[in-house]
Amino acid sequence: MEFRPCIDIHNGKVKQIVGGSLRDRGDQARENFVSEQDAAFYAGLYRQAGIRGGHIILLNGADSAYYQATRQQALAALRAYPGGLQVGGGIHRGNAEEYLEAGASQVIVTSYVFYDGRVDFERLEELKSALGRERLVLDLSCRKLEGQYRIVTDRWQKATEESLTEELLDRLSGYCCEFLVHAVDVEGKSRGIERELAAMLGSWGKQPITYAGGVHSYEDLLLLKKLGQDRLHVTVGSALDLFGGNLDLEKILEICKEKG
């Protein structure tokens, strides 16, 4: 298991929010932490620590008054750590290459691919051909609805018709180099991980997957390592000391490296 850092940007600031509270209308979100530092500062920290594979997420839609400020923060972070961070949030065929040229190791795509509630394989093929499978990460963030983990898009506000299953992972794995999965129901709440989801993802285990959502203790990390069969990578947001939480980054790195 590897630690994958995050830089979430909302209204032009680095924040930790309750994922399910995000609303495009009024650019609203329930905030756990708002940093006085910019995104490039955190990118520099991760670069200095030698931590790769983290993700920058733009949490404003393109029609938001704050979008350009959020975008500039993301680009500055990519320039501060070229080749070390992924970027997602409103990525599509028209802007993906711009972020790669700015220094992103990969782009993370959700809404553009899960168009109109279903996987658009034509768009997937288009992205794979243009960027290469090794430059594409698919975000399969989900919420539990009617007993199934349904993929959600548009900054986690819109549920698709697609459920996150091992069969879906198999179908999509040929188009990307890894997956990012936010468990939106527990994201930002620091109340524990989504156990059933973690177990399913770890059981599949055919391609790198980063799990995010609910980690609030070292015990949660150990549980994720066990349920995920040491195959999942992990993001810690609101509970991390860098974002006002109680979990020490160095201790997290130690736990992630330990062999079970």
PDB file of C-alpha atoms in Angstrom:
ATOM      1  CA  MET A   1       0.000   0.000   0.000  1.00  0.00           C
ATOM      2  CA  GLU A   2       1.279   3.446  -0.932  1.00  0.00           C
ATOM      3  CA  PHE A   3       0.248   6.836   0.408  1.00  0.00           C
ATOM      4  CA  ARG A   4      -1.097   9.090  -2.354  1.00  0.00           C
ATOM      5  CA  PRO A   5      -1.367  12.746  -1.330  1.00  0.00           C
ATOM      6  CA  CYS A   6      -4.131  15.079  -2.440  1.00  0.00           C
ATOM      7  CA  ILE A   7      -4.509  18.774  -3.179  1.00  0.00           C
ATOM      8  CA  ASP A   8      -8.198  19.681  -3.363  1.00  0.00           C
ATOM      9  CA  ILE A   9      -8.860  23.172  -4.709  1.00  0.00           C
ATOM     10  CA  HIS A  10     -12.190  24.970  -4.288  1.00  0.00           C
ATOM     11  CA  ASN A  11     -12.932  28.643  -4.924  1.00  0.00           C
ATOM     12  CA  GLY A  12      -9.227  29.216  -5.563  1.00  0.00           C
ATOM     13  CA  LYS A  13      -8.082  27.814  -2.207  1.00  0.00           C
ATOM     14  CA  VAL A  14      -6.680  24.506  -0.975  1.00  0.00           C
ATOM     15  CA  LYS A  15      -9.393  22.927   1.170  1.00  0.00           C
ATOM     16  CA  GLN A  16     -10.655  19.767   2.753  1.00  0.00           C
ATOM     17  CA  ILE A  17     -14.419  19.485   2.447  1.00  0.00           C
ATOM     18  CA  VAL A  18     -17.215  17.044   3.181  1.00  0.00           C
ATOM     19  CA  GLY A  19     -17.480  15.481  -0.273  1.00  0.00           C
ATOM     20  CA  GLY A  20     -21.232  14.993  -0.311  1.00  0.00           C
ATOM     21  CA  SER A  21     -21.829  18.654   0.576  1.00  0.00           C
ATOM     22  CA  LEU A  22     -20.363  20.080  -2.646  1.00  0.00           C
ATOM     23  CA  ARG A  23     -22.827  22.149  -4.670  1.00  0.00           C
ATOM     24  CA  ASP A  24     -22.141  24.038  -7.887  1.00  0.00           C
ATOM     25  CA  ARG A  25     -24.971  26.425  -7.083  1.00  0.00           C
ATOM     26  CA  GLY A  26     -23.385  29.226  -5.114  1.00  0.00           C
ATOM     27  CA  ASP A  27     -20.041  27.360  -5.129  1.00  0.00           C
ATOM     28  CA  GLN A  28     -20.924  25.899  -1.736  1.00  0.00           C
ATOM     29  CA  ALA A  29     -19.269  23.185   0.340  1.00  0.00           C
ATOM     30  CA  ARG A  30     -19.035  22.292   4.011  1.00  0.00           C
ATOM     31  CA  GLU A  31     -15.431  22.969   4.909  1.00  0.00           C
ATOM     32  CA  ASN A  32     -13.220  21.007   7.277  1.00  0.00           C
ATOM     33  CA  PHE A  33     -10.069  23.001   6.546  1.00  0.00           C
ATOM     34  CA  VAL A  34      -9.077  26.019   4.463  1.00  0.00           C
ATOM     35  CA  SER A  35      -5.336  26.463   4.005  1.00  0.00           C
ATOM     36  CA  GLU A  36      -3.449  29.713   4.171  1.00  0.00           C
ATOM     37  CA  GLN A  37      -0.914  28.125   1.807  1.00  0.00           C
ATOM     38  CA  ASP A  38      -1.367  27.762  -1.935  1.00  0.00           C
ATOM     39  CA  ALA A  39      -1.400  24.562  -3.978  1.00  0.00           C
ATOM     40  CA  ALA A  40       2.207  24.979  -5.109  1.00  0.00           C
ATOM     41  CA  PHE A  41       3.301  24.915  -1.459  1.00  0.00           C
ATOM     42  CA  TYR A  42       1.809  21.444  -0.954  1.00  0.00           C
ATOM     43  CA  ALA A  43       3.187  20.215  -4.269  1.00  0.00           C
ATOM     44  CA  GLY A  44       6.624  21.345  -3.103  1.00  0.00           C
ATOM     45  CA  LEU A  45       6.215  19.450   0.169  1.00  0.00           C
ATOM     46  CA  TYR A  46       5.292  16.249  -1.641  1.00  0.00           C
ATOM     47  CA  ARG A  47       8.183  16.703  -4.062  1.00  0.00           C
ATOM     48  CA  GLN A  48      10.640  17.234  -1.199  1.00  0.00           C
ATOM     49  CA  ALA A  49       9.324  14.104   0.535  1.00  0.00           C
ATOM     50  CA  GLY A  50       9.580  12.074  -2.662  1.00  0.00           C
ATOM     51  CA  ILE A  51       5.886  11.129  -2.597  1.00  0.00           C
ATOM     52  CA  ARG A  52       4.575  10.486  -6.095  1.00  0.00           C
ATOM     53  CA  GLY A  53       1.211   9.651  -7.613  1.00  0.00           C
ATOM     54  CA  GLY A  54      -0.905  12.141  -5.676  1.00  0.00           C
ATOM     55  CA  HIS A  55      -3.805  13.982  -7.231  1.00  0.00           C
ATOM     56  CA  ILE A  56      -4.891  17.574  -7.655  1.00  0.00           C
ATOM     57  CA  ILE A  57      -8.675  17.944  -7.898  1.00  0.00           C
ATOM     58  CA  LEU A  58     -10.397  21.068  -9.214  1.00  0.00           C
ATOM     59  CA  LEU A  59     -13.700  21.309  -7.330  1.00  0.00           C
ATOM     60  CA  ASN A  60     -15.269  24.168  -9.304  1.00  0.00           C
ATOM     61  CA  GLY A  61     -17.166  23.726 -12.528  1.00  0.00           C
ATOM     62  CA  ALA A  62     -16.000  25.541 -15.658  1.00  0.00           C
ATOM     63  CA  ASP A  63     -18.941  27.957 -15.386  1.00  0.00           C
ATOM     64  CA  SER A  64     -18.018  29.018 -11.844  1.00  0.00           C
ATOM     65  CA  ALA A  65     -16.780  32.533 -11.155  1.00  0.00           C
ATOM     66  CA  TYR A  66     -13.956  30.881  -9.210  1.00  0.00           C
ATOM     67  CA  TYR A  67     -12.927  28.428 -11.936  1.00  0.00           C
ATOM     68  CA  GLN A  68      -9.992  30.410 -13.305  1.00  0.00           C
ATOM     69  CA  ALA A  69      -8.559  30.977  -9.822  1.00  0.00           C
ATOM     70  CA  THR A  70      -8.879  27.256  -9.089  1.00  0.00           C
ATOM     71  CA  ARG A  71      -7.336  26.362 -12.438  1.00  0.00           C
ATOM     72  CA  GLN A  72      -4.364  28.676 -11.902  1.00  0.00           C
ATOM     73  CA  GLN A  73      -3.736  27.075  -8.514  1.00  0.00           C
ATOM     74  CA  ALA A  74      -3.720  23.630 -10.152  1.00  0.00           C
ATOM     75  CA  LEU A  75      -1.322  24.698 -12.905  1.00  0.00           C
ATOM     76  CA  ALA A  76       1.031  26.263 -10.367  1.00  0.00           C
ATOM     77  CA  ALA A  77       1.086  23.010  -8.370  1.00  0.00           C
ATOM     78  CA  LEU A  78       1.883  20.999 -11.506  1.00  0.00           C
ATOM     79  CA  ARG A  79       4.761  23.330 -12.318  1.00  0.00           C
ATOM     80  CA  ALA A  80       6.051  22.960  -8.748  1.00  0.00           C
ATOM     81  CA  TYR A  81       6.213  19.161  -9.075  1.00  0.00           C
ATOM     82  CA  PRO A  82       6.463  18.223 -12.762  1.00  0.00           C
ATOM     83  CA  GLY A  83       5.727  14.567 -13.378  1.00  0.00           C
ATOM     84  CA  GLY A  84       4.803  13.920  -9.755  1.00  0.00           C
ATOM     85  CA  LEU A  85       1.068  14.635  -9.587  1.00  0.00           C
ATOM     86  CA  GLN A  86      -2.113  13.710 -11.403  1.00  0.00           C
ATOM     87  CA  VAL A  87      -4.864  16.237 -12.050  1.00  0.00           C
ATOM     88  CA  GLY A  88      -8.635  15.871 -12.307  1.00  0.00           C
ATOM     89  CA  GLY A  89     -11.821  17.886 -12.289  1.00  0.00           C
ATOM     90  CA  GLY A  90     -13.457  18.904 -15.554  1.00  0.00           C
ATOM     91  CA  ILE A  91     -10.888  17.108 -17.711  1.00  0.00           C
ATOM     92  CA  HIS A  92     -11.970  16.380 -21.281  1.00  0.00           C
ATOM     93  CA  ARG A  93     -10.466  15.836 -24.713  1.00  0.00           C
ATOM     94  CA  GLY A  94     -10.118  19.572 -25.300  1.00  0.00           C
ATOM     95  CA  ASN A  95      -7.999  20.409 -22.227  1.00  0.00           C
ATOM     96  CA  ALA A  96      -6.279  17.154 -21.215  1.00  0.00           C
ATOM     97  CA  GLU A  97      -3.087  17.792 -23.169  1.00  0.00           C
ATOM     98  CA  GLU A  98      -2.724  21.271 -21.663  1.00  0.00           C
ATOM     99  CA  TYR A  99      -2.503  19.767 -18.175  1.00  0.00           C
ATOM    100  CA  LEU A 100      -0.070  17.079 -19.318  1.00  0.00           C
ATOM    101  CA  GLU A 101       2.135  19.720 -20.915  1.00  0.00           C
ATOM    102  CA  ALA A 102       1.982  21.722 -17.660  1.00  0.00           C
ATOM    103  CA  GLY A 103       3.527  18.777 -15.805  1.00  0.00           C
ATOM    104  CA  ALA A 104       0.756  16.339 -14.870  1.00  0.00           C
ATOM    105  CA  SER A 105       1.863  12.720 -14.813  1.00  0.00           C
ATOM    106  CA  GLN A 106      -1.695  11.662 -15.727  1.00  0.00           C
ATOM    107  CA  VAL A 107      -5.096  13.251 -16.135  1.00  0.00           C
ATOM    108  CA  ILE A 108      -8.079  11.950 -14.155  1.00  0.00           C
ATOM    109  CA  VAL A 109     -11.386  11.738 -16.009  1.00  0.00           C
ATOM    110  CA  THR A 110     -14.948  11.055 -14.840  1.00  0.00           C
ATOM    111  CA  SER A 111     -17.814  13.131 -16.208  1.00  0.00           C
ATOM    112  CA  TYR A 112     -16.489  13.249 -19.783  1.00  0.00           C
ATOM    113  CA  VAL A 113     -16.455   9.447 -19.932  1.00  0.00           C
ATOM    114  CA  PHE A 114     -19.627   8.759 -17.927  1.00  0.00           C
ATOM    115  CA  TYR A 115     -21.609  10.935 -20.278  1.00  0.00           C
ATOM    116  CA  ASP A 116     -25.388  10.895 -19.952  1.00  0.00           C
ATOM    117  CA  GLY A 117     -25.268   8.322 -17.160  1.00  0.00           C
ATOM    118  CA  ARG A 118     -23.423   5.555 -19.000  1.00  0.00           C
ATOM    119  CA  VAL A 119     -19.867   4.753 -20.053  1.00  0.00           C
ATOM    120  CA  ASP A 120     -19.200   6.401 -23.417  1.00  0.00           C
ATOM    121  CA  PHE A 121     -16.719   3.984 -24.960  1.00  0.00           C
ATOM    122  CA  GLU A 122     -16.301   6.181 -28.023  1.00  0.00           C
ATOM    123  CA  ARG A 123     -14.986   8.979 -25.808  1.00  0.00           C
ATOM    124  CA  LEU A 124     -12.812   6.496 -23.943  1.00  0.00           C
ATOM    125  CA  GLU A 125     -11.262   5.268 -27.172  1.00  0.00           C
ATOM    126  CA  GLU A 126     -10.711   8.863 -28.238  1.00  0.00           C
ATOM    127  CA  LEU A 127      -8.874   9.695 -25.003  1.00  0.00           C
ATOM    128  CA  LYS A 128      -6.804   6.519 -25.079  1.00  0.00           C
ATOM    129  CA  SER A 129      -5.744   7.139 -28.679  1.00  0.00           C
ATOM    130  CA  ALA A 130      -4.891  10.795 -28.081  1.00  0.00           C
ATOM    131  CA  LEU A 131      -3.153  10.528 -24.706  1.00  0.00           C
ATOM    132  CA  GLY A 132      -2.108   6.913 -24.320  1.00  0.00           C
ATOM    133  CA  ARG A 133      -3.438   4.484 -21.721  1.00  0.00           C
ATOM    134  CA  GLU A 134      -0.479   5.245 -19.411  1.00  0.00           C
ATOM    135  CA  ARG A 135      -1.514   8.917 -19.124  1.00  0.00           C
ATOM    136  CA  LEU A 136      -5.151   8.262 -18.219  1.00  0.00           C
ATOM    137  CA  VAL A 137      -6.691   7.609 -14.772  1.00  0.00           C
ATOM    138  CA  LEU A 138     -10.415   6.929 -14.413  1.00  0.00           C
ATOM    139  CA  ASP A 139     -12.206   8.294 -11.362  1.00  0.00           C
ATOM    140  CA  LEU A 140     -14.861   5.816 -10.242  1.00  0.00           C
ATOM    141  CA  SER A 141     -16.021   7.712  -7.173  1.00  0.00           C
ATOM    142  CA  CYS A 142     -19.303   6.327  -5.912  1.00  0.00           C
ATOM    143  CA  ARG A 143     -22.172   6.467  -3.435  1.00  0.00           C
ATOM    144  CA  LYS A 144     -24.272   3.580  -2.149  1.00  0.00           C
ATOM    145  CA  LEU A 145     -27.745   3.829  -3.639  1.00  0.00           C
ATOM    146  CA  GLU A 146     -30.331   1.057  -3.554  1.00  0.00           C
ATOM    147  CA  GLY A 147     -27.695  -1.386  -2.335  1.00  0.00           C
ATOM    148  CA  GLN A 148     -25.189  -0.675  -5.106  1.00  0.00           C
ATOM    149  CA  TYR A 149     -22.131   1.558  -5.359  1.00  0.00           C
ATOM    150  CA  ARG A 150     -23.216   3.879  -8.146  1.00  0.00           C
ATOM    151  CA  ILE A 151     -20.635   5.977  -9.991  1.00  0.00           C
ATOM    152  CA  VAL A 152     -21.211   9.708  -9.434  1.00  0.00           C
ATOM    153  CA  THR A 153     -20.147  12.569 -11.696  1.00  0.00           C
ATOM    154  CA  ASP A 154     -20.203  16.368 -11.824  1.00  0.00           C
ATOM    155  CA  ARG A 155     -18.279  16.828  -8.607  1.00  0.00           C
ATOM    156  CA  TRP A 156     -20.136  13.908  -6.980  1.00  0.00           C
ATOM    157  CA  GLN A 157     -23.556  15.525  -7.437  1.00  0.00           C
ATOM    158  CA  LYS A 158     -25.053  13.324 -10.160  1.00  0.00           C
ATOM    159  CA  ALA A 159     -25.540   9.550  -9.923  1.00  0.00           C
ATOM    160  CA  THR A 160     -25.009   7.554 -13.125  1.00  0.00           C
ATOM    161  CA  GLU A 161     -26.641   4.280 -14.146  1.00  0.00           C
ATOM    162  CA  GLU A 162     -23.302   2.480 -13.756  1.00  0.00           C
ATOM    163  CA  SER A 163     -22.478   0.494 -10.603  1.00  0.00           C
ATOM    164  CA  LEU A 164     -18.907  -0.058  -9.445  1.00  0.00           C
ATOM    165  CA  THR A 165     -18.365  -3.805  -9.769  1.00  0.00           C
ATOM    166  CA  GLU A 166     -15.494  -6.121 -10.638  1.00  0.00           C
ATOM    167  CA  GLU A 167     -17.081  -6.521 -14.068  1.00  0.00           C
ATOM    168  CA  LEU A 168     -16.959  -2.761 -14.678  1.00  0.00           C
ATOM    169  CA  LEU A 169     -13.334  -2.628 -13.530  1.00  0.00           C
ATOM    170  CA  ASP A 170     -12.527  -5.387 -16.020  1.00  0.00           C
ATOM    171  CA  ARG A 171     -14.263  -3.507 -18.842  1.00  0.00           C
ATOM    172  CA  LEU A 172     -12.468  -0.239 -18.137  1.00  0.00           C
ATOM    173  CA  SER A 173      -9.003  -1.508 -17.216  1.00  0.00           C
ATOM    174  CA  GLY A 174      -7.777  -1.610 -20.800  1.00  0.00           C
ATOM    175  CA  TYR A 175      -8.319   2.117 -21.209  1.00  0.00           C
ATOM    176  CA  CYS A 176      -6.363   3.480 -18.241  1.00  0.00           C
ATOM    177  CA  CYS A 177      -3.308   2.853 -16.076  1.00  0.00           C
ATOM    178  CA  GLU A 178      -5.132   3.114 -12.740  1.00  0.00           C
ATOM    179  CA  PHE A 179      -8.337   4.040 -10.935  1.00  0.00           C
ATOM    180  CA  LEU A 180      -9.186   6.619  -8.272  1.00  0.00           C
ATOM    181  CA  VAL A 181     -12.167   5.850  -6.036  1.00  0.00           C
ATOM    182  CA  HIS A 182     -13.615   8.335  -3.551  1.00  0.00           C
ATOM    183  CA  ALA A 183     -16.145   6.740  -1.202  1.00  0.00           C
ATOM    184  CA  VAL A 184     -18.329   9.848  -1.284  1.00  0.00           C
ATOM    185  CA  ASP A 185     -20.672   8.836   1.540  1.00  0.00           C
ATOM    186  CA  VAL A 186     -17.771   8.930   4.023  1.00  0.00           C
ATOM    187  CA  GLU A 187     -15.508  11.451   2.255  1.00  0.00           C
ATOM    188  CA  GLY A 188     -14.433  14.239   4.607  1.00  0.00           C
ATOM    189  CA  LYS A 189     -16.407  12.884   7.587  1.00  0.00           C
ATOM    190  CA  SER A 190     -13.477  11.164   9.379  1.00  0.00           C
ATOM    191  CA  ARG A 191     -15.750   8.402  10.647  1.00  0.00           C
ATOM    192  CA  GLY A 192     -14.067   5.362   9.152  1.00  0.00           C
ATOM    193  CA  ILE A 193     -13.621   3.768   5.758  1.00  0.00           C
ATOM    194  CA  GLU A 194     -16.267   2.181   3.516  1.00  0.00           C
ATOM    195  CA  ARG A 195     -15.403  -1.420   4.382  1.00  0.00           C
ATOM    196  CA  GLU A 196     -17.479  -3.280   1.816  1.00  0.00           C
ATOM    197  CA  LEU A 197     -16.140  -1.111  -0.993  1.00  0.00           C
ATOM    198  CA  ALA A 198     -12.524  -1.481   0.148  1.00  0.00           C
ATOM    199  CA  ALA A 199     -12.873  -5.265   0.285  1.00  0.00           C
ATOM    200  CA  MET A 200     -14.325  -5.441  -3.221  1.00  0.00           C
ATOM    201  CA  LEU A 201     -11.595  -3.240  -4.683  1.00  0.00           C
ATOM    202  CA  GLY A 202      -8.868  -5.214  -2.945  1.00  0.00           C
ATOM    203  CA  SER A 203     -10.363  -8.498  -4.114  1.00  0.00           C
ATOM    204  CA  TRP A 204     -10.205  -7.351  -7.748  1.00  0.00           C
ATOM    205  CA  GLY A 205      -6.582  -6.206  -7.490  1.00  0.00           C
ATOM    206  CA  LYS A 206      -5.622  -6.326 -11.184  1.00  0.00           C
ATOM    207  CA  GLN A 207      -4.537  -2.693 -11.549  1.00  0.00           C
ATOM    208  CA  PRO A 208      -3.482   0.122  -9.210  1.00  0.00           C
ATOM    209  CA  ILE A 209      -6.408   1.686  -7.316  1.00  0.00           C
ATOM    210  CA  THR A 210      -6.255   4.635  -4.943  1.00  0.00           C
ATOM    211  CA  TYR A 211      -8.960   4.628  -2.264  1.00  0.00           C
ATOM    212  CA  ALA A 212     -10.068   7.878  -0.600  1.00  0.00           C
ATOM    213  CA  GLY A 213     -12.692   8.484   2.057  1.00  0.00           C
ATOM    214  CA  GLY A 214     -13.166   8.294   5.804  1.00  0.00           C
ATOM    215  CA  VAL A 215      -9.649   7.516   7.034  1.00  0.00           C
ATOM    216  CA  HIS A 216      -9.395   9.161  10.463  1.00  0.00           C
ATOM    217  CA  SER A 217      -7.078   6.911  12.488  1.00  0.00           C
ATOM    218  CA  TYR A 218      -4.024   4.699  12.132  1.00  0.00           C
ATOM    219  CA  GLU A 219      -6.368   1.772  12.801  1.00  0.00           C
ATOM    220  CA  ASP A 220      -8.310   2.749   9.682  1.00  0.00           C
ATOM    221  CA  LEU A 221      -5.095   2.495   7.661  1.00  0.00           C
ATOM    222  CA  LEU A 222      -4.381  -0.971   9.040  1.00  0.00           C
ATOM    223  CA  LEU A 223      -7.959  -2.047   8.329  1.00  0.00           C
ATOM    224  CA  LEU A 224      -7.750  -0.734   4.764  1.00  0.00           C
ATOM    225  CA  LYS A 225      -4.479  -2.592   4.293  1.00  0.00           C
ATOM    226  CA  LYS A 226      -6.165  -5.804   5.483  1.00  0.00           C
ATOM    227  CA  LEU A 227      -9.452  -5.443   3.594  1.00  0.00           C
ATOM    228  CA  GLY A 228      -7.648  -4.297   0.463  1.00  0.00           C
ATOM    229  CA  GLN A 229      -5.183  -7.195   0.708  1.00  0.00           C
ATOM    230  CA  ASP A 230      -2.341  -4.639   0.649  1.00  0.00           C
ATOM    231  CA  ARG A 231      -3.214  -3.908  -2.987  1.00  0.00           C
ATOM    232  CA  LEU A 232      -4.908  -0.520  -2.553  1.00  0.00           C
ATOM    233  CA  HIS A 233      -3.204   2.842  -2.280  1.00  0.00           C
ATOM    234  CA  VAL A 234      -4.673   5.401   0.090  1.00  0.00           C
ATOM    235  CA  THR A 235      -5.399   9.105   0.324  1.00  0.00           C
ATOM    236  CA  VAL A 236      -5.809  10.799   3.704  1.00  0.00           C
ATOM    237  CA  GLY A 237      -7.416  14.232   3.628  1.00  0.00           C
ATOM    238  CA  SER A 238      -9.042  15.964   6.584  1.00  0.00           C
ATOM    239  CA  ALA A 239      -7.365  13.703   9.155  1.00  0.00           C
ATOM    240  CA  LEU A 240      -3.841  14.517   7.905  1.00  0.00           C
ATOM    241  CA  ASP A 241      -1.752  16.900  10.011  1.00  0.00           C
ATOM    242  CA  LEU A 242      -1.000  19.008   6.909  1.00  0.00           C
ATOM    243  CA  PHE A 243      -4.721  19.801   6.755  1.00  0.00           C
ATOM    244  CA  GLY A 244      -5.388  20.363  10.445  1.00  0.00           C
ATOM    245  CA  GLY A 245      -5.914  16.719  11.390  1.00  0.00           C
ATOM    246  CA  ASN A 246      -4.283  14.455  13.970  1.00  0.00           C
ATOM    247  CA  LEU A 247      -2.501  11.907  11.770  1.00  0.00           C
ATOM    248  CA  ASP A 248       1.234  12.399  11.297  1.00  0.00           C
ATOM    249  CA  LEU A 249       2.431  12.131   7.697  1.00  0.00           C
ATOM    250  CA  GLU A 250       5.615  10.251   8.618  1.00  0.00           C
ATOM    251  CA  LYS A 251       3.656   7.720  10.675  1.00  0.00           C
ATOM    252  CA  ILE A 252       1.246   7.189   7.780  1.00  0.00           C
ATOM    253  CA  LEU A 253       4.153   6.537   5.430  1.00  0.00           C
ATOM    254  CA  GLU A 254       5.584   3.991   7.867  1.00  0.00           C
ATOM    255  CA  ILE A 255       2.287   2.106   8.146  1.00  0.00           C
ATOM    256  CA  CYS A 256       1.815   2.060   4.387  1.00  0.00           C
ATOM    257  CA  LYS A 257       5.281   0.565   3.859  1.00  0.00           C
ATOM    258  CA  GLU A 258       4.924  -2.148   6.494  1.00  0.00           C
ATOM    259  CA  LYS A 259       4.445  -5.653   5.185  1.00  0.00           C
ATOM    260  CA  GLY A 260       1.561  -7.567   6.703  1.00  0.00           C
TER     261      GLY A 260
END
